[in-house]
Structures are given as structure tokens and as C-alpha cells.
PDB file of C-alpha atoms in Angstrom:
ATOM      1  CA  MET A   1      -2.297 -27.636 -37.385  1.00 45.00           C
ATOM      2  CA  THR A   2      -2.192 -23.847 -37.207  1.00 45.00           C
ATOM      3  CA  VAL A   3      -5.673 -23.703 -35.745  1.00 45.00           C
ATOM      4  CA  THR A   4      -4.753 -26.196 -33.030  1.00 45.00           C
ATOM      5  CA  THR A   5      -1.597 -24.289 -32.135  1.00 45.00           C
ATOM      6  CA  THR A   6      -3.539 -21.025 -31.943  1.00 45.00           C
ATOM      7  CA  LEU A   7      -6.227 -22.549 -29.769  1.00 46.00           C
ATOM      8  CA  THR A   8      -3.800 -24.235 -27.381  1.00 48.00           C
ATOM      9  CA  SER A   9      -1.635 -21.132 -26.968  1.00 51.00           C
ATOM     10  CA  GLN A  10      -4.644 -18.943 -26.180  1.00 58.00           C
ATOM     11  CA  PRO A  11      -5.355 -20.383 -22.690  1.00 58.00           C
ATOM     12  CA  SER A  12      -1.690 -19.982 -21.780  1.00 61.00           C
ATOM     13  CA  LYS A  13      -1.751 -16.314 -22.818  1.00 61.00           C
ATOM     14  CA  LEU A  14      -4.956 -15.787 -20.827  1.00 56.00           C
ATOM     15  CA  ARG A  15      -3.451 -17.543 -17.789  1.00 59.00           C
ATOM     16  CA  ASN A  16      -0.336 -15.316 -17.916  1.00 61.00           C
ATOM     17  CA  THR A  17      -2.520 -12.203 -18.123  1.00 55.00           C
ATOM     18  CA  ILE A  18      -4.578 -13.340 -15.155  1.00 55.00           C
ATOM     19  CA  LEU A  19      -1.476 -14.220 -13.130  1.00 61.00           C
ATOM     20  CA  SER A  20       0.098 -10.855 -13.835  1.00 86.00           C
ATOM     21  CA  LEU A  21      -3.126  -9.053 -12.899  1.00 90.00           C
ATOM     22  CA  ASN A  22      -3.287 -11.088  -9.695  1.00 92.00           C
ATOM     23  CA  GLY A  23       0.337 -10.214  -8.915  1.00 92.00           C
ATOM     24  CA  ALA A  24      -0.298  -6.526  -9.584  1.00 94.00           C
ATOM     25  CA  LEU A  25      -3.371  -6.556  -7.355  1.00 96.00           C
ATOM     26  CA  TRP A  26      -1.494  -8.277  -4.527  1.00 95.00           C
ATOM     27  CA  THR A  27       1.388  -5.821  -4.800  1.00 95.00           C
ATOM     28  CA  LEU A  28      -0.981  -2.853  -4.679  1.00 97.00           C
ATOM     29  CA  GLN A  29      -3.028  -4.380  -1.857  1.00 97.00           C
ATOM     30  CA  ILE A  30       0.075  -4.803   0.300  1.00 96.00           C
ATOM     31  CA  LEU A  31       1.517  -1.359  -0.484  1.00 97.00           C
ATOM     32  CA  TRP A  32      -1.795   0.456  -0.076  1.00 98.00           C
ATOM     33  CA  GLY A  33      -2.697  -1.637   2.969  1.00 97.00           C
ATOM     34  CA  PHE A  34       0.498  -0.698   4.765  1.00 97.00           C
ATOM     35  CA  PHE A  35       0.253   2.940   3.649  1.00 97.00           C
ATOM     36  CA  PHE A  36      -3.337   3.416   4.802  1.00 98.00           C
ATOM     37  CA  ALA A  37      -2.781   1.524   8.053  1.00 97.00           C
ATOM     38  CA  GLY A  38       0.198   3.747   8.864  1.00 96.00           C
ATOM     39  CA  SER A  39      -1.454   6.979   7.799  1.00 96.00           C
ATOM     40  CA  GLY A  40      -4.591   6.082   9.707  1.00 97.00           C
ATOM     41  CA  PHE A  41      -2.686   5.068  12.824  1.00 97.00           C
ATOM     42  CA  GLY A  42      -1.083   8.513  12.918  1.00 96.00           C
ATOM     43  CA  LYS A  43      -4.564  10.043  12.922  1.00 97.00           C
ATOM     44  CA  VAL A  44      -5.805   7.619  15.589  1.00 97.00           C
ATOM     45  CA  LEU A  45      -2.979   8.763  17.869  1.00 97.00           C
ATOM     46  CA  LEU A  46      -4.472  12.251  17.767  1.00 96.00           C
ATOM     47  CA  TYR A  47      -7.040  11.088  20.326  1.00 96.00           C
ATOM     48  CA  ASP A  48      -4.361  12.343  22.759  1.00 94.00           C
ATOM     49  CA  GLY A  49      -5.115  15.991  23.423  1.00 92.00           C
ATOM     50  CA  ALA A  50      -1.470  17.078  23.491  1.00 92.00           C
ATOM     51  CA  LEU A  51      -0.757  15.443  20.136  1.00 93.00           C
ATOM     52  CA  TYR A  52      -3.922  16.948  18.667  1.00 93.00           C
ATOM     53  CA  GLU A  53      -2.930  20.440  19.841  1.00 93.00           C
ATOM     54  CA  ALA A  54       0.512  20.126  18.208  1.00 90.00           C
ATOM     55  CA  ALA A  55      -0.682  18.442  14.996  1.00 91.00           C
ATOM     56  CA  PRO A  56      -1.806  21.550  13.026  1.00 89.00           C
ATOM     57  CA  ARG A  57       1.787  22.771  13.004  1.00 90.00           C
ATOM     58  CA  ALA A  58       2.703  19.670  10.983  1.00 89.00           C
ATOM     59  CA  VAL A  59      -0.508  19.241   8.942  1.00 91.00           C
ATOM     60  CA  ALA A  60      -2.433  22.458   8.338  1.00 91.00           C
ATOM     61  CA  TRP A  61      -5.834  20.934   7.583  1.00 94.00           C
ATOM     62  CA  TYR A  62      -6.029  19.320  11.034  1.00 94.00           C
ATOM     63  CA  ALA A  63      -6.907  22.744  12.432  1.00 92.00           C
ATOM     64  CA  ALA A  64     -10.106  22.792  10.341  1.00 93.00           C
ATOM     65  CA  VAL A  65     -11.387  19.396  11.478  1.00 94.00           C
ATOM     66  CA  PRO A  66     -12.696  18.306  14.895  1.00 95.00           C
ATOM     67  CA  GLN A  67     -10.485  15.906  16.814  1.00 96.00           C
ATOM     68  CA  SER A  68     -13.144  13.186  16.803  1.00 96.00           C
ATOM     69  CA  LEU A  69     -13.449  13.313  13.001  1.00 97.00           C
ATOM     70  CA  ILE A  70      -9.687  12.992  12.526  1.00 97.00           C
ATOM     71  CA  VAL A  71      -9.619   9.974  14.844  1.00 97.00           C
ATOM     72  CA  PHE A  72     -12.621   8.460  13.016  1.00 98.00           C
ATOM     73  CA  ILE A  73     -10.898   8.920   9.642  1.00 97.00           C
ATOM     74  CA  GLY A  74      -7.838   7.248  11.163  1.00 97.00           C
ATOM     75  CA  VAL A  75      -9.833   4.245  12.350  1.00 98.00           C
ATOM     76  CA  VAL A  76     -11.422   3.934   8.884  1.00 97.00           C
ATOM     77  CA  GLU A  77      -7.982   4.038   7.237  1.00 98.00           C
ATOM     78  CA  VAL A  78      -6.436   1.495   9.632  1.00 98.00           C
ATOM     79  CA  LEU A  79      -9.319  -0.945   9.189  1.00 97.00           C
ATOM     80  CA  GLY A  80      -9.361  -0.324   5.437  1.00 98.00           C
ATOM     81  CA  GLY A  81      -5.616  -0.958   5.208  1.00 98.00           C
ATOM     82  CA  ILE A  82      -5.913  -4.210   7.110  1.00 97.00           C
ATOM     83  CA  GLY A  83      -9.006  -5.080   5.052  1.00 97.00           C
ATOM     84  CA  LEU A  84      -7.040  -4.782   1.825  1.00 97.00           C
ATOM     85  CA  ILE A  85      -4.800  -7.643   2.901  1.00 96.00           C
ATOM     86  CA  LEU A  86      -6.219 -10.072   5.464  1.00 95.00           C
ATOM     87  CA  PRO A  87      -9.605 -11.142   4.029  1.00 94.00           C
ATOM     88  CA  ALA A  88      -8.073 -11.844   0.613  1.00 93.00           C
ATOM     89  CA  MET A  89      -5.100 -13.627   2.164  1.00 92.00           C
ATOM     90  CA  THR A  90      -7.176 -15.895   4.388  1.00 91.00           C
ATOM     91  CA  GLY A  91     -10.066 -16.384   1.962  1.00 89.00           C
ATOM     92  CA  VAL A  92     -12.445 -15.813   4.877  1.00 89.00           C
ATOM     93  CA  LYS A  93     -14.990 -13.060   4.204  1.00 91.00           C
ATOM     94  CA  ARG A  94     -13.001 -12.315   1.039  1.00 92.00           C
ATOM     95  CA  LYS A  95     -15.601  -9.804  -0.182  1.00 95.00           C
ATOM     96  CA  LEU A  96     -14.377  -7.477   2.569  1.00 96.00           C
ATOM     97  CA  THR A  97     -11.246  -6.755   0.501  1.00 97.00           C
ATOM     98  CA  PRO A  98     -13.025  -5.015  -2.408  1.00 98.00           C
ATOM     99  CA  LEU A  99     -15.365  -3.339   0.073  1.00 98.00           C
ATOM    100  CA  ALA A 100     -12.384  -2.014   2.046  1.00 98.00           C
ATOM    101  CA  ALA A 101     -10.822  -0.773  -1.187  1.00 98.00           C
ATOM    102  CA  ALA A 102     -14.070   0.926  -2.230  1.00 98.00           C
ATOM    103  CA  GLY A 103     -14.350   2.549   1.200  1.00 98.00           C
ATOM    104  CA  LEU A 104     -10.797   3.866   0.943  1.00 98.00           C
ATOM    105  CA  ALA A 105     -11.479   5.167  -2.570  1.00 98.00           C
ATOM    106  CA  LEU A 106     -14.541   7.012  -1.263  1.00 98.00           C
ATOM    107  CA  THR A 107     -12.485   8.405   1.622  1.00 97.00           C
ATOM    108  CA  MET A 108      -9.939   9.770  -0.860  1.00 98.00           C
ATOM    109  CA  VAL A 109     -12.643  11.325  -3.057  1.00 98.00           C
ATOM    110  CA  LEU A 110     -14.075  13.052   0.012  1.00 97.00           C
ATOM    111  CA  ALA A 111     -10.579  14.165   1.034  1.00 97.00           C
ATOM    112  CA  ALA A 112     -10.003  15.634  -2.441  1.00 98.00           C
ATOM    113  CA  ALA A 113     -13.319  17.512  -2.242  1.00 98.00           C
ATOM    114  CA  PHE A 114     -12.392  18.813   1.230  1.00 97.00           C
ATOM    115  CA  HIS A 115      -9.010  20.061   0.005  1.00 97.00           C
ATOM    116  CA  LEU A 116     -10.626  21.596  -3.081  1.00 97.00           C
ATOM    117  CA  MET A 117     -13.048  23.569  -0.882  1.00 97.00           C
ATOM    118  CA  ARG A 118     -10.138  24.776   1.249  1.00 96.00           C
ATOM    119  CA  GLY A 119      -8.045  25.750  -1.773  1.00 96.00           C
ATOM    120  CA  GLU A 120      -5.346  23.204  -0.925  1.00 95.00           C
ATOM    121  CA  TYR A 121      -4.801  22.235  -4.546  1.00 97.00           C
ATOM    122  CA  GLY A 122      -1.398  20.671  -3.950  1.00 96.00           C
ATOM    123  CA  LEU A 123      -2.938  17.872  -1.872  1.00 96.00           C
ATOM    124  CA  ILE A 124      -5.591  16.849  -4.396  1.00 97.00           C
ATOM    125  CA  PRO A 125      -3.370  14.854  -6.821  1.00 98.00           C
ATOM    126  CA  ALA A 126      -2.214  12.542  -4.025  1.00 97.00           C
ATOM    127  CA  ASN A 127      -5.821  11.973  -2.940  1.00 98.00           C
ATOM    128  CA  LEU A 128      -6.846  11.185  -6.500  1.00 98.00           C
ATOM    129  CA  VAL A 129      -3.971   8.754  -7.107  1.00 98.00           C
ATOM    130  CA  LEU A 130      -4.567   6.972  -3.794  1.00 98.00           C
ATOM    131  CA  GLY A 131      -8.295   6.814  -4.522  1.00 98.00           C
ATOM    132  CA  ALA A 132      -7.850   5.648  -8.119  1.00 98.00           C
ATOM    133  CA  VAL A 133      -5.571   2.791  -7.109  1.00 98.00           C
ATOM    134  CA  ALA A 134      -7.969   1.817  -4.306  1.00 98.00           C
ATOM    135  CA  ALA A 135     -10.813   1.825  -6.867  1.00 98.00           C
ATOM    136  CA  PHE A 136      -8.688  -0.355  -9.183  1.00 98.00           C
ATOM    137  CA  ILE A 137      -8.168  -2.822  -6.321  1.00 98.00           C
ATOM    138  CA  ALA A 138     -11.914  -2.819  -5.599  1.00 98.00           C
ATOM    139  CA  ILE A 139     -12.809  -3.530  -9.226  1.00 97.00           C
ATOM    140  CA  GLY A 140      -9.988  -6.021  -9.609  1.00 96.00           C
ATOM    141  CA  ARG A 141     -10.926  -8.047  -6.556  1.00 96.00           C
ATOM    142  CA  TRP A 142     -14.675  -7.777  -7.088  1.00 95.00           C
ATOM    143  CA  ASN A 143     -14.895  -8.582 -10.814  1.00 93.00           C
ATOM    144  CA  LEU A 144     -11.609  -9.181 -12.600  1.00 90.00           C
ATOM    145  CA  ARG A 145      -9.624 -11.439 -10.272  1.00 91.00           C
ATOM    146  CA  PRO A 146     -11.497 -12.249  -7.043  1.00 90.00           C
ATOM    147  CA  THR A 147      -9.725 -14.342  -4.456  1.00 90.00           C
ATOM    148  CA  ALA A 148     -10.966 -17.842  -3.680  1.00 88.00           C
ATOM    149  CA  SER A 149     -13.100 -18.590  -0.662  1.00 89.00           C
ATOM    150  CA  ALA A 150     -11.497 -20.736   1.975  1.00 89.00           C
ATOM    151  CA  THR A 151     -11.941 -21.870   5.522  1.00 89.00           C
ATOM    152  CA  LEU A 152      -9.704 -20.439   8.188  1.00 87.00           C
ATOM    153  CA  THR A 153      -6.953 -22.925   8.886  1.00 90.00           C
ATOM    154  CA  THR A 154      -4.098 -22.703  11.372  1.00 93.00           C
ATOM    155  CA  PRO A 155      -1.515 -21.843   8.673  1.00 92.00           C
ATOM    156  CA  ARG A 156      -3.746 -19.071   7.296  1.00 90.00           C
ATOM    157  CA  LEU A 157      -4.324 -17.724  10.786  1.00 91.00           C
ATOM    158  CA  LEU A 158      -0.578 -17.744  11.474  1.00 94.00           C
ATOM    159  CA  LYS A 159       0.113 -15.921   8.190  1.00 91.00           C
ATOM    160  CA  SER A 160      -2.480 -13.315   9.139  1.00 92.00           C
ATOM    161  CA  LEU A 161      -0.934 -12.846  12.565  1.00 94.00           C
ATOM    162  CA  ALA A 162       2.501 -12.561  10.942  1.00 94.00           C
ATOM    163  CA  VAL A 163       1.202  -9.794   8.654  1.00 93.00           C
ATOM    164  CA  LEU A 164      -0.227  -7.951  11.657  1.00 94.00           C
ATOM    165  CA  VAL A 165       3.069  -8.288  13.539  1.00 96.00           C
ATOM    166  CA  VAL A 166       5.030  -7.005  10.539  1.00 95.00           C
ATOM    167  CA  MET A 167       2.565  -4.137  10.200  1.00 95.00           C
ATOM    168  CA  ALA A 168       2.961  -3.328  13.890  1.00 95.00           C
ATOM    169  CA  LEU A 169       6.754  -3.369  13.659  1.00 96.00           C
ATOM    170  CA  LEU A 170       7.140  -1.557  10.342  1.00 95.00           C
ATOM    171  CA  VAL A 171       4.225   0.864  10.476  1.00 95.00           C
ATOM    172  CA  PHE A 172       2.555   1.299  13.858  1.00 96.00           C
ATOM    173  CA  ALA A 173       5.637   1.364  16.108  1.00 95.00           C
ATOM    174  CA  PRO A 174       7.593   3.896  14.002  1.00 95.00           C
ATOM    175  CA  THR A 175       4.508   6.093  13.622  1.00 94.00           C
ATOM    176  CA  TRP A 176       3.858   6.009  17.354  1.00 95.00           C
ATOM    177  CA  TYR A 177       7.510   6.738  18.153  1.00 94.00           C
ATOM    178  CA  THR A 178       7.754   9.619  15.688  1.00 92.00           C
ATOM    179  CA  MET A 179       4.534  11.243  16.851  1.00 90.00           C
ATOM    180  CA  THR A 180       5.257  10.924  20.545  1.00 89.00           C
ATOM    181  CA  HIS A 181       8.955  11.875  20.444  1.00 87.00           C
ATOM    182  CA  ALA A 182       9.235  14.431  17.627  1.00 73.00           C
ATOM    183  CA  GLN A 183       8.913  18.175  18.049  1.00 67.00           C
ATOM    184  CA  PHE A 184       6.447  19.729  15.611  1.00 56.00           C
TER     185      PHE A 184
END
């Protein structure tokens, strides 16, 4: 009787662990997705010459990087942020989620190396934490708890569009407003 009880309780324990890992991954994907999309969008806006000229007063390292590279990093971060959420949510091209996370982790490692070379030691811990969590998402969604493949249905498409609208309202619009109306 004891053996049976032990064996039957084991799958339940495993299921709870998997569900909690899945919940943790989803929470991190959404938080990191919104963070990177917003951070990247601010860099994308620096395509505007006037914003680019004023930006080094707010962020010192911008002065050391060409405008085109900052905008490119911004595009990578926006696409990576969206990639953390939408492919996993829709189940379409779901392998893009761990690839987006790995790309963001690499971006943060390169950012940490850049700040190390410039002696900006105070910025490195944030890069390492952001990169480590992105790497955790990549490993989690690639090996530990991958999302299921699915076909794109109307409800999934509508959920994806809703996420993009929420992202636009909560991240892109405030970033655009702040950068175009604030005095640096």
C-alpha cells in the first residue's frame, strides 16, 4: 500500500513542479518581453537626429556609439521582446521564443563587455541579471518546458494582437511621449 501511494503521488508532485516552472517562465517572458520592447523602442526613436543629439545627456554611453548601431540594438531588443511572448503564446514558430531569449542574453553579455571596457562598472550588474534571466528563459523554453506547437487560429491571432496593443499602449506610447516631450 505504501509503495502504491508513493508511486501515485510522484506524478502529481512532478506535475506541480512543471506547472510552477511554466508559470515562472511565462511571468519572466512577459516582464522581460515588455522591458526589452520598451528599452529597445527608446533606442529605435534615436533614428531622429535631434533626439540622438540630446540622448548623451541622459545616457552617457550613447556618445560612444554610432547612431545606426544604437538604432540596430533597439530593433534587436524590440523584436526580441516581442519574440519572448508571441511565438510561445500562439504556438506558431514556437522555437523563436528560446532563440529570442538567447539573442537577448547575448546582447546583454556584449553590453556588459562594452561597459567593462569603458569602465562603467555600475551598469554591468543590470546587464548580467537581464542576460541571466534571458538565458534561463532560453533554456527553460528550449529544454525544460517547451511550449506546444499549434496552428494559428483566430482566437490566438486576436490574443496576439491584444498583446501588441497593450504593449503599444503601456510601453511604446509612453516611451515615445517621454522622449519627444522631455527636456534632457
